[in-house]
XYZ file of C-alpha atoms in Angstrom:
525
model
C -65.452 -21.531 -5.529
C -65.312 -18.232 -7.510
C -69.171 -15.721 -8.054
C -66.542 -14.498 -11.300
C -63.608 -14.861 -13.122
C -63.349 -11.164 -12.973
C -65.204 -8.672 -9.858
C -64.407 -5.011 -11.104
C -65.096 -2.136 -7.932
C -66.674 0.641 -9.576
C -69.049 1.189 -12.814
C -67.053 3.940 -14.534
C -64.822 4.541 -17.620
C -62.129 2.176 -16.375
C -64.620 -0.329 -15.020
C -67.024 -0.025 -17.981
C -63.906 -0.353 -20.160
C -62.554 -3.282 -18.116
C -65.761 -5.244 -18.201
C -66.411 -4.536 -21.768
C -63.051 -6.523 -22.655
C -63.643 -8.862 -20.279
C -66.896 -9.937 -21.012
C -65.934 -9.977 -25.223
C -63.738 -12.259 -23.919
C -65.982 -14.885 -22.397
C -65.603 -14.083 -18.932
C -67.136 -14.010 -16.417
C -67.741 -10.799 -15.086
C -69.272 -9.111 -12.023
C -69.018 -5.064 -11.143
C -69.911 -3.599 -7.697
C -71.123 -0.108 -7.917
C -72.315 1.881 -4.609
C -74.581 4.028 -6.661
C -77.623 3.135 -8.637
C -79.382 3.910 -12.062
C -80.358 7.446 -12.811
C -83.502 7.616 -13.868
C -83.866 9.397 -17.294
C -86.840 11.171 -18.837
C -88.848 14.783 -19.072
C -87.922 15.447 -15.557
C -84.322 15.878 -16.948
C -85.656 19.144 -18.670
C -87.570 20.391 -15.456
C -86.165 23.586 -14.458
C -84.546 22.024 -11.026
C -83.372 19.110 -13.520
C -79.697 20.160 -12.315
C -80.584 19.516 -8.775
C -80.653 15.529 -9.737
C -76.857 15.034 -9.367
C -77.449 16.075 -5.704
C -79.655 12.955 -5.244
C -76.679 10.790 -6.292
C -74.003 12.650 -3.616
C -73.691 11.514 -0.480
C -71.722 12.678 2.761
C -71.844 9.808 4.450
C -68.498 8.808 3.225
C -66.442 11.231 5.303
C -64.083 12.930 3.318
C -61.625 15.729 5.395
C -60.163 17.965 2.415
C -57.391 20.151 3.279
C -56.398 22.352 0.338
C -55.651 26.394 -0.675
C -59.062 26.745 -0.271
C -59.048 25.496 3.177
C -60.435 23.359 5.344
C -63.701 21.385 4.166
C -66.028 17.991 4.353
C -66.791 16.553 0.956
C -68.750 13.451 0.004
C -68.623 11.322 -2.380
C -71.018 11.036 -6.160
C -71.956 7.540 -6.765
C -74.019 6.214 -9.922
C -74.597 3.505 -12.555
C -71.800 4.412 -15.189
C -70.159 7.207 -12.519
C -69.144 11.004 -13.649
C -70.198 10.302 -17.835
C -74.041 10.335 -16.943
C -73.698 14.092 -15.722
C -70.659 15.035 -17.584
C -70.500 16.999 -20.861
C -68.993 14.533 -23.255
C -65.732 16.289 -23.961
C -63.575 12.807 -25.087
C -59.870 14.061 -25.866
C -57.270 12.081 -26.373
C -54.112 12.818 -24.515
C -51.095 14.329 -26.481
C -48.117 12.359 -28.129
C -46.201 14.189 -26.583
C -48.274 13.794 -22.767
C -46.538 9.833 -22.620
C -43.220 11.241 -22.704
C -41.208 12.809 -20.101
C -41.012 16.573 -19.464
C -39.418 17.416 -16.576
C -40.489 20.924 -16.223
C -43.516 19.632 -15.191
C -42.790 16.205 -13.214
C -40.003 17.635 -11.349
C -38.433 15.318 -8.944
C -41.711 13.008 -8.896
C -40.356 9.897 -10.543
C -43.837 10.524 -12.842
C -43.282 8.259 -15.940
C -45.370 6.784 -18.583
C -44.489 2.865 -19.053
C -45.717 3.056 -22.725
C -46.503 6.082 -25.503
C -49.171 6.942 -27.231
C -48.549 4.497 -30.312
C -49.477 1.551 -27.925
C -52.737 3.316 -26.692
C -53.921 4.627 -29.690
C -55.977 1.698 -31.262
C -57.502 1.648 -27.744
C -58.548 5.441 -28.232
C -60.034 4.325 -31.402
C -62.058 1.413 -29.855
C -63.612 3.380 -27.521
C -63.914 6.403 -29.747
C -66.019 4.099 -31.901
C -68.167 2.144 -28.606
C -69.294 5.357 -27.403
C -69.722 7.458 -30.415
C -67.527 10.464 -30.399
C -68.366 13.031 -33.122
C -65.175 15.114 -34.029
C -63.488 16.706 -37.015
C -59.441 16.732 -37.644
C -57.097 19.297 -39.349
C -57.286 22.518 -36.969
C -55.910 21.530 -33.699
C -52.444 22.107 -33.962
C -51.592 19.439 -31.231
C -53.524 16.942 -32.927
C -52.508 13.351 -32.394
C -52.575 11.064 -35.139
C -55.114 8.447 -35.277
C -55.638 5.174 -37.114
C -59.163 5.815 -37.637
C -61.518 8.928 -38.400
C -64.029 10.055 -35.554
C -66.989 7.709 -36.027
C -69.561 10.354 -36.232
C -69.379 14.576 -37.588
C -69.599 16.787 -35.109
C -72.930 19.105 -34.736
C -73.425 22.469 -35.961
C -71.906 25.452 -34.987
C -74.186 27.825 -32.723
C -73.958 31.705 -33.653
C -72.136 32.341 -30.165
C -69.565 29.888 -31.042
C -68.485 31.223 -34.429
C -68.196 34.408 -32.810
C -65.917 32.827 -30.833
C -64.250 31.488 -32.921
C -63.519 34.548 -35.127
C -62.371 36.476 -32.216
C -59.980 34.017 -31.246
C -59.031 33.526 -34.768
C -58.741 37.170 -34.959
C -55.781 36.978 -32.189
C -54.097 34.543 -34.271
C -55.361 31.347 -32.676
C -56.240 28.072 -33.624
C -60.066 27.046 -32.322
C -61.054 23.836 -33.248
C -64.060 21.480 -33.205
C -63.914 19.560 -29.632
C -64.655 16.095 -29.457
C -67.474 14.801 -27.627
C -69.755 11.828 -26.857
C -72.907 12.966 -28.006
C -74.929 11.141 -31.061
C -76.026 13.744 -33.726
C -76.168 11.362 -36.348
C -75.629 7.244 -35.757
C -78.641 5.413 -36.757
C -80.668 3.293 -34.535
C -80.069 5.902 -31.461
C -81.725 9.120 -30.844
C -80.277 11.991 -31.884
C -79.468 15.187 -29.804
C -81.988 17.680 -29.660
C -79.254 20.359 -28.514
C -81.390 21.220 -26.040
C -78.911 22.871 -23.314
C -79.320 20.155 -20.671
C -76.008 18.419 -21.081
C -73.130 19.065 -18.727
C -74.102 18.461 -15.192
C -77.119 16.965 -16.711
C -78.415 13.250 -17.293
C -79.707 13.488 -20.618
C -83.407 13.078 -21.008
C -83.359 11.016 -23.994
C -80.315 9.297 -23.594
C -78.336 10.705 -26.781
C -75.450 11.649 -24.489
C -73.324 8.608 -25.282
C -72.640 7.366 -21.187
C -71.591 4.570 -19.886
C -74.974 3.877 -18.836
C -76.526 4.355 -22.436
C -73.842 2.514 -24.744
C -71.901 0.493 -22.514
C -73.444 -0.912 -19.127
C -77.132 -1.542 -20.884
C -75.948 -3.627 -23.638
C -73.422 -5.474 -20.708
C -75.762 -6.986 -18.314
C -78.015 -8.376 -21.321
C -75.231 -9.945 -22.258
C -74.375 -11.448 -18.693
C -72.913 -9.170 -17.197
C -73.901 -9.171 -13.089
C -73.919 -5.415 -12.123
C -74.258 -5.338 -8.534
C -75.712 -1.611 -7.519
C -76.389 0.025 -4.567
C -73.319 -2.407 -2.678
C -70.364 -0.508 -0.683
C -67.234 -2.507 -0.740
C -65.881 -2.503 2.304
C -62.254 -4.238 1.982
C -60.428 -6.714 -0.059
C -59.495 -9.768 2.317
C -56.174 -11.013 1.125
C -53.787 -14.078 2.584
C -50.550 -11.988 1.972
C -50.617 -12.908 -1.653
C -53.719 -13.041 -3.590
C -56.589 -11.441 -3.083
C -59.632 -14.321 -1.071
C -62.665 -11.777 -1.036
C -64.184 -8.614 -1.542
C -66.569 -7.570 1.532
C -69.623 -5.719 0.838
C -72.685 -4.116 2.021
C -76.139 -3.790 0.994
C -76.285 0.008 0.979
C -80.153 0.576 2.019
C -79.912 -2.745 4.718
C -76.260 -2.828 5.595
C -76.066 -6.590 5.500
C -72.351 -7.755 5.165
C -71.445 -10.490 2.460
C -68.524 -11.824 0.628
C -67.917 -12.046 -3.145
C -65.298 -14.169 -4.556
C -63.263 -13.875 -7.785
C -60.264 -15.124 -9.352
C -59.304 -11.531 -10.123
C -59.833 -8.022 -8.763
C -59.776 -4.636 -10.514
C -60.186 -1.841 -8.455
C -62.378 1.115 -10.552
C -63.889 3.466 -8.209
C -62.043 6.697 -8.631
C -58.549 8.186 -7.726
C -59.751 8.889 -3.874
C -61.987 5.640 -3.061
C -59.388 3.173 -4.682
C -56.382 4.283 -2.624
C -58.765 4.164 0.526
C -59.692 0.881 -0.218
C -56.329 -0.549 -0.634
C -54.930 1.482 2.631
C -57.431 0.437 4.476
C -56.961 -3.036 3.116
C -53.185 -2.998 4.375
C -52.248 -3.521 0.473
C -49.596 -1.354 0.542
C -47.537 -2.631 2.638
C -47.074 -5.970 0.019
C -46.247 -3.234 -2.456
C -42.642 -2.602 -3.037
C -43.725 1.028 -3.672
C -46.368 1.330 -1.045
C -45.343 4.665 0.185
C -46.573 5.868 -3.161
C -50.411 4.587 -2.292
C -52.549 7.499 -2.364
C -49.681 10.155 -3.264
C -49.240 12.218 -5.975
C -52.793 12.974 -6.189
C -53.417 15.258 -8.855
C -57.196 16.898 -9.840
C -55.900 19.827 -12.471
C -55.505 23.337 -11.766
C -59.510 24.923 -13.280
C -60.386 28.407 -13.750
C -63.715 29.833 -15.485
C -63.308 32.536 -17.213
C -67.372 34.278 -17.744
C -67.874 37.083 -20.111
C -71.014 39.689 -19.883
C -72.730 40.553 -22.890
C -75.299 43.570 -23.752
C -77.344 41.002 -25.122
C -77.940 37.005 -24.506
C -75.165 35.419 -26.212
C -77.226 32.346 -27.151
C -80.849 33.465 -27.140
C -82.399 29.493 -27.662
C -80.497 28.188 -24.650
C -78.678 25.568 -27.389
C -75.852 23.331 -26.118
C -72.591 25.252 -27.095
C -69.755 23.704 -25.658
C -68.089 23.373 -28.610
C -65.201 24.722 -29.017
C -61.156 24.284 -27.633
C -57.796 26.243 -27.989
C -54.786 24.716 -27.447
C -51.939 27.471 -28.811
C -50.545 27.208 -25.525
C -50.776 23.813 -24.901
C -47.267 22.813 -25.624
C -45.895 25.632 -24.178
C -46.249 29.816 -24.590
C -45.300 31.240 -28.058
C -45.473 34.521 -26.473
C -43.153 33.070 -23.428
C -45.791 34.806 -20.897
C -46.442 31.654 -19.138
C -44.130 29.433 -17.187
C -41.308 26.805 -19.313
C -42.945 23.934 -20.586
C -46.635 22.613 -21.323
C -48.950 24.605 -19.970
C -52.628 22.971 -21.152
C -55.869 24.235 -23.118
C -59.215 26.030 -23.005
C -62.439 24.591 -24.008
C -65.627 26.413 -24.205
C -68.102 26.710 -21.454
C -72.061 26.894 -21.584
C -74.505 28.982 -19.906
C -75.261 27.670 -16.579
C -78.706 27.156 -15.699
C -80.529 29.312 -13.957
C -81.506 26.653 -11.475
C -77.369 26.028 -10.488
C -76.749 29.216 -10.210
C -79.405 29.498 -7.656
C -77.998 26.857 -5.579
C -74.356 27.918 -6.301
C -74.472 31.613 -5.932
C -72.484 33.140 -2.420
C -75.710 33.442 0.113
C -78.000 36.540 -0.542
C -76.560 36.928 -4.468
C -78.701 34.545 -6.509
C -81.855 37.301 -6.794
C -78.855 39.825 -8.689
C -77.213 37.078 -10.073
C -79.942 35.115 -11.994
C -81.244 38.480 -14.297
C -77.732 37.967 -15.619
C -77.090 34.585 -16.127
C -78.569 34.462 -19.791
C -76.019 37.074 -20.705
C -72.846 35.162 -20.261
C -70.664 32.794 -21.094
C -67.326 31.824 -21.113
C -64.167 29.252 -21.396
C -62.564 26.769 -18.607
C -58.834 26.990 -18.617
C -57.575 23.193 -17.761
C -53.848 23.627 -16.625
C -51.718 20.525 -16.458
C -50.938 20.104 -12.245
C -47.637 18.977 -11.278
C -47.841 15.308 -9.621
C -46.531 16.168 -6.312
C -45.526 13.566 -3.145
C -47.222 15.725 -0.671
C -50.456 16.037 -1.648
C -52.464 12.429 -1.174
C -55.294 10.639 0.332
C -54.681 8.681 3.915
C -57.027 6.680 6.292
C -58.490 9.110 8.886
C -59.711 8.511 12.194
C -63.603 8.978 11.931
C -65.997 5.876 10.857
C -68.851 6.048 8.300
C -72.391 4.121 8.753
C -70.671 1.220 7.379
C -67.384 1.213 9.480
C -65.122 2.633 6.616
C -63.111 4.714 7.793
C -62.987 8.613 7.033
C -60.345 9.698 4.122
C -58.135 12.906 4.814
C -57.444 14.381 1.277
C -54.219 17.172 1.278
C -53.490 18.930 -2.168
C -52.361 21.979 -2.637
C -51.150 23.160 -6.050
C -47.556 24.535 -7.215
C -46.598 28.062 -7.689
C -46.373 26.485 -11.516
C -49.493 25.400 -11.302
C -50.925 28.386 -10.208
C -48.898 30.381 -13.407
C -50.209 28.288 -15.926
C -53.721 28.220 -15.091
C -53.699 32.290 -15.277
C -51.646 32.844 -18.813
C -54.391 30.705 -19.544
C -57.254 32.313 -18.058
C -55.770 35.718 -19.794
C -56.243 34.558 -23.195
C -59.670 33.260 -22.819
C -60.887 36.898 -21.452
C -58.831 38.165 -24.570
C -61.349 35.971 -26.434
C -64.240 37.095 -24.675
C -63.219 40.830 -24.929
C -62.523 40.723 -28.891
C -65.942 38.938 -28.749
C -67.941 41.942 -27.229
C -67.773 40.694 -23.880
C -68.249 43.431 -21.214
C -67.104 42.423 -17.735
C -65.539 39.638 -16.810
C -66.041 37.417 -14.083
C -63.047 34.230 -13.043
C -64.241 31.468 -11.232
C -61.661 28.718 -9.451
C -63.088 25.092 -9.094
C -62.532 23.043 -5.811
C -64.003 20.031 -7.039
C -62.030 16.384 -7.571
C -64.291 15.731 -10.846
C -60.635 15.349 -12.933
C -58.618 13.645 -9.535
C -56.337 11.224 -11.172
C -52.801 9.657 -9.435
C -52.815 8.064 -6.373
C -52.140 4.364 -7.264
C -49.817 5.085 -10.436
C -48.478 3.021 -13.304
C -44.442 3.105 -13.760
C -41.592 0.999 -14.929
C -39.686 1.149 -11.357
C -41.067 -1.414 -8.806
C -39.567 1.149 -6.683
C -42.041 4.404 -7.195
C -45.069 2.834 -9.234
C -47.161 0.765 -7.328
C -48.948 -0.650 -10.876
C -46.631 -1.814 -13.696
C -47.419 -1.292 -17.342
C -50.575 -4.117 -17.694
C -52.067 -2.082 -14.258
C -51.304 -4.860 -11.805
C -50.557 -4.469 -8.097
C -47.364 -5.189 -7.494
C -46.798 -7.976 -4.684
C -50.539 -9.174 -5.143
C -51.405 -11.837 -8.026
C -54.390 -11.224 -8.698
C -55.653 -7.548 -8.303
C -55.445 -4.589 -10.994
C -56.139 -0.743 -10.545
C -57.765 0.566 -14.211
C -59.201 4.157 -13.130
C -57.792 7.273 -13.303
C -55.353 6.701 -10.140
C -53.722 4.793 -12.773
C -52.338 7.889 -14.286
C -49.089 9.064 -13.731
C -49.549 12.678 -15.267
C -52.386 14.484 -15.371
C -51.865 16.377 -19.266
C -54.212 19.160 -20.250
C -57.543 17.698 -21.106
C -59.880 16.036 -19.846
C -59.312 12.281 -18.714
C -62.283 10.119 -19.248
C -60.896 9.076 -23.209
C -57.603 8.195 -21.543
C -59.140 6.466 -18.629
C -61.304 4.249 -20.697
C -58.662 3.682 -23.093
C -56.284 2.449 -20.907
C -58.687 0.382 -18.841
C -59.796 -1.221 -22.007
C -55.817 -1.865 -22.939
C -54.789 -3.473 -19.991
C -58.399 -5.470 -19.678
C -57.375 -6.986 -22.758
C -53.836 -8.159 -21.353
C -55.503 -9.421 -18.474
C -58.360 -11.428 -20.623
C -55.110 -12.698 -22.686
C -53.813 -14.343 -19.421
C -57.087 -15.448 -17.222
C -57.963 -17.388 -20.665
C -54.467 -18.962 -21.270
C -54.736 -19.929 -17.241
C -58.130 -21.415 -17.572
C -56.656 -23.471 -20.233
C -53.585 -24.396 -18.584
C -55.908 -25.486 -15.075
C -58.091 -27.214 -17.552
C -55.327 -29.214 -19.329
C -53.958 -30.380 -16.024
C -56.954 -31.981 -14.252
C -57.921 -33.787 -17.541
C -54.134 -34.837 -17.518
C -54.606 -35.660 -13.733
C -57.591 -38.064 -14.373
């Protein structure tokens, strides 16, 4: 007595991904999300628009976060279609060379990836094309090759970004268009207004290409069961399959079982390892120490530049731009041996997040300011490391979860990379007119990834290639815990990708098992 033939934990770019192949396949599919729909509209432009991610972060799920930063309580973001409703549509691909090993930067982590990017990339493509990404090719110099173009042309260029891009031309760099899910011209959809509200933003209009927009919506009218506002609670198992997944209503707390002939676990690279601990799942996994290690977020720095004058006057969208000279390692040998990772352009925050972000009493001489900078975000590849994880704590939430301690702490080659990178962008800024400088380190678990990784050895991978669990039949991890390395760009493309990859696999053998079971019982009577 099965609800589905597939119940995916979380609404994001693996789970969106997952249920997208599943459901093509005839499936049938169910996904538990603990968050609910954003509401989109004019109040998206409202100047305390920015404050609307708030209303989707809660701190009831008690997370204890011990990192160089110190000693903090974080909480958890929860939506319909997760981080792609706020983020700002940056979809890279991952590098050929990111699937193959480099020790320099996995070290004695037993980090591998059980495929290249040949078997991914008509996955990039598929996704690239179900969500819309409008890119250009030819200038990055670590370009990938792809089977198909980009399905849509990217926008125009603002007048702050081709000054940035002539200064860091200037230095003898290679700026190049980046890619991003945003529809400036496929028909039948609105197109962006490049009206500013886009990263930390939901889009007003809905011409941000999320999850919610493309993928989720056109799901559930197809049959689809999205289950929102629900809290999983644990996956009840009989030591070799998975029997049930318990949940809660989140507004009433009432407790209730969903079955499934399969489970993929989708909710992020801190809540799937807690689920599974607290589960006692790794102990049936022949690499169960490895649950919730190697935890790996990237090492972030903002670099903001100060201009006489407002660098984009109309408050336009303008993150639009990414260098990746350095990506595959320093020309001018500056940097630390090895890849090091790129830098993408950065908007001008709003006025409104600056308010709320600013150090207490510095918002009234921040905010005249704010419309005179800008800047870049150096993302530095982290090294996957066995010491810094996620374990069970001993606190309780409302709905007797227990607390998550998170430990991370980067490498002194993290550290290196992340400022050779952070140099060059203020070399940008300065040859752009830029007059101070300001550099800005981010705490945040927005690009967490590791924790439940993929690997050929049984022995240190607690997924194989196809994302299953070892030492469970019937329960798959497609998020970014998934991911063995962290590379230099963002992960959502590679997430999805992936997720969509080994959802297909799995469709491939739920359907051949249906067949099989069917076969049998007509044989039987």
């Amino acid at each position: 007595m099965h609800d589905h033939d597939v119940l995916i934990i979380g609404s994001g770019f693996g789970g969106s991904l997952a249920a997208y192949a599943l459901e093509g396949a005839g499936l049938r599919v169910g996904i538990v999300e603990r968050g609910r729909w954003v509401e989109r509209g004019p109040g998206n432009w409202e100047p305390g628009a920015a404050a609307q991610l708030s209303e989707h972060y809660t701190e009831d799920v008690p997370w204890h976060v011990t990192d160089d930063h110190g000693t903090s309580r974080t909480g958890g973001f929860f939506c319909v279609g997760g981080p792609s409703v706020f983020y700002g549509g940056v979809s890279l691909r991952f590098r050929v060379e990111d699937f193959e090993p480099h020790a320099e930067v996995t070290g004695d982590s037993g980090a591998e990836w059980p495929f290249r990017y040949a078997d991914l990339e008509p996955h990039y493509s598929a996704v690239e094309g179900l969500i819309g990404v409008a890119g250009s090719t030819g200038e990055d110099p670590t370009e990938p090759w792809r089977s198909e173009p980009f399905p849509e042309p990217p926008g125009e260029l603002v007048p702050i970004s081709e000054r940035l891009q002539r200064a860091a031309r200037g230095l003898g760099l290679h700026p190049f268009r980046l890619p991003v899910a945003i529809n400036y011209a496929r028909a039948g959809r609105t197109a962006c207004i490049r009206c500013g509200t886009c990263d930390g933003f939901a889009c007003a209009i809905s011409a941000k290409n999320d999850l919610a927009t493309t993928v989720l919506g056109p799901l559930t009218r197809k049959g689809v069961e999205l289950i929102p506002a629900t809290v999983a609670l644990g996956l009840e198992h009989d030591g070799r399959r998975i029997t049930g997944l318990r949940v809660a209503d989140a507004a009433s707390g009432e407790i209730r079982t969903l079955r499934a002939r399969h489970y993929i676990l989708a909710a992020g690279s801190l809540a799937t390892p807690h689920l599974l601990l607290d589960s006692g799942l790794a102990a049936l996994n022949p690499a169960g120490d490895a649950v919730g290690r190697y935890l790996m977020r990237h090492c972030n720095r903002i670099v903001f530049g100060l201009f006489a004058r407002p660098p984009e006057p109309e408050g336009r969208f303008h993150k639009q731009l990414a260098i990746h000279d350095l990506y595959l390692g320093d020309p001018a040998g500056k940097g630390p041996p090895g890849r090091l990772g790129g830098i993408q352009q950065l908007v001008t925050p709003p006025i409104s997040l600056v308010r709320t972000q600013a150090p207490k009493g510095m918002g009234p001489f921040l905010v005249p300011l704010v419309s005179r900078i800008t800047g870049f975000l150096s993302i530095a590849e982290d090294q996957p490391q066995y010491r810094n994880r996620v374990a069970i704590g001993s606190g309780r939430d409302a709905f007797g979860m227990p607390s998550l301690d998170i430990t991370h702490h980067y490498s002194d080659r993290d550290e290196a990379a992340v400022r050779r990178l952070a140099d060059v962008s203020r070399a940008i800024l300065r040859k752009a007119g830029a007059l101070a400088f300001y550099r800005h380190r981010i705490w945040t678990f927005s690009h967490a990834l590791g924790t439940v990784r993929m690997g050929r050895d049984p022995r240190t991978a607690p997924l194989d290639a196809d994302c299953r669990f070892r030492g469970v039949a019937n329960l798959s991890v497609m998020d970014g815990s998934a991911l063995p390395t962290s590379a230099g760009v963002n992960p959502s493309l590679t997430i999805a990708a992936n997720a969509l990859r080994a959802a297909t696999a799995l469709a491939a053998e739920l359907r051949a098992g249906a067949r099989d079971a069917l076969a049998g019982s007509r044989a039987g009577t």
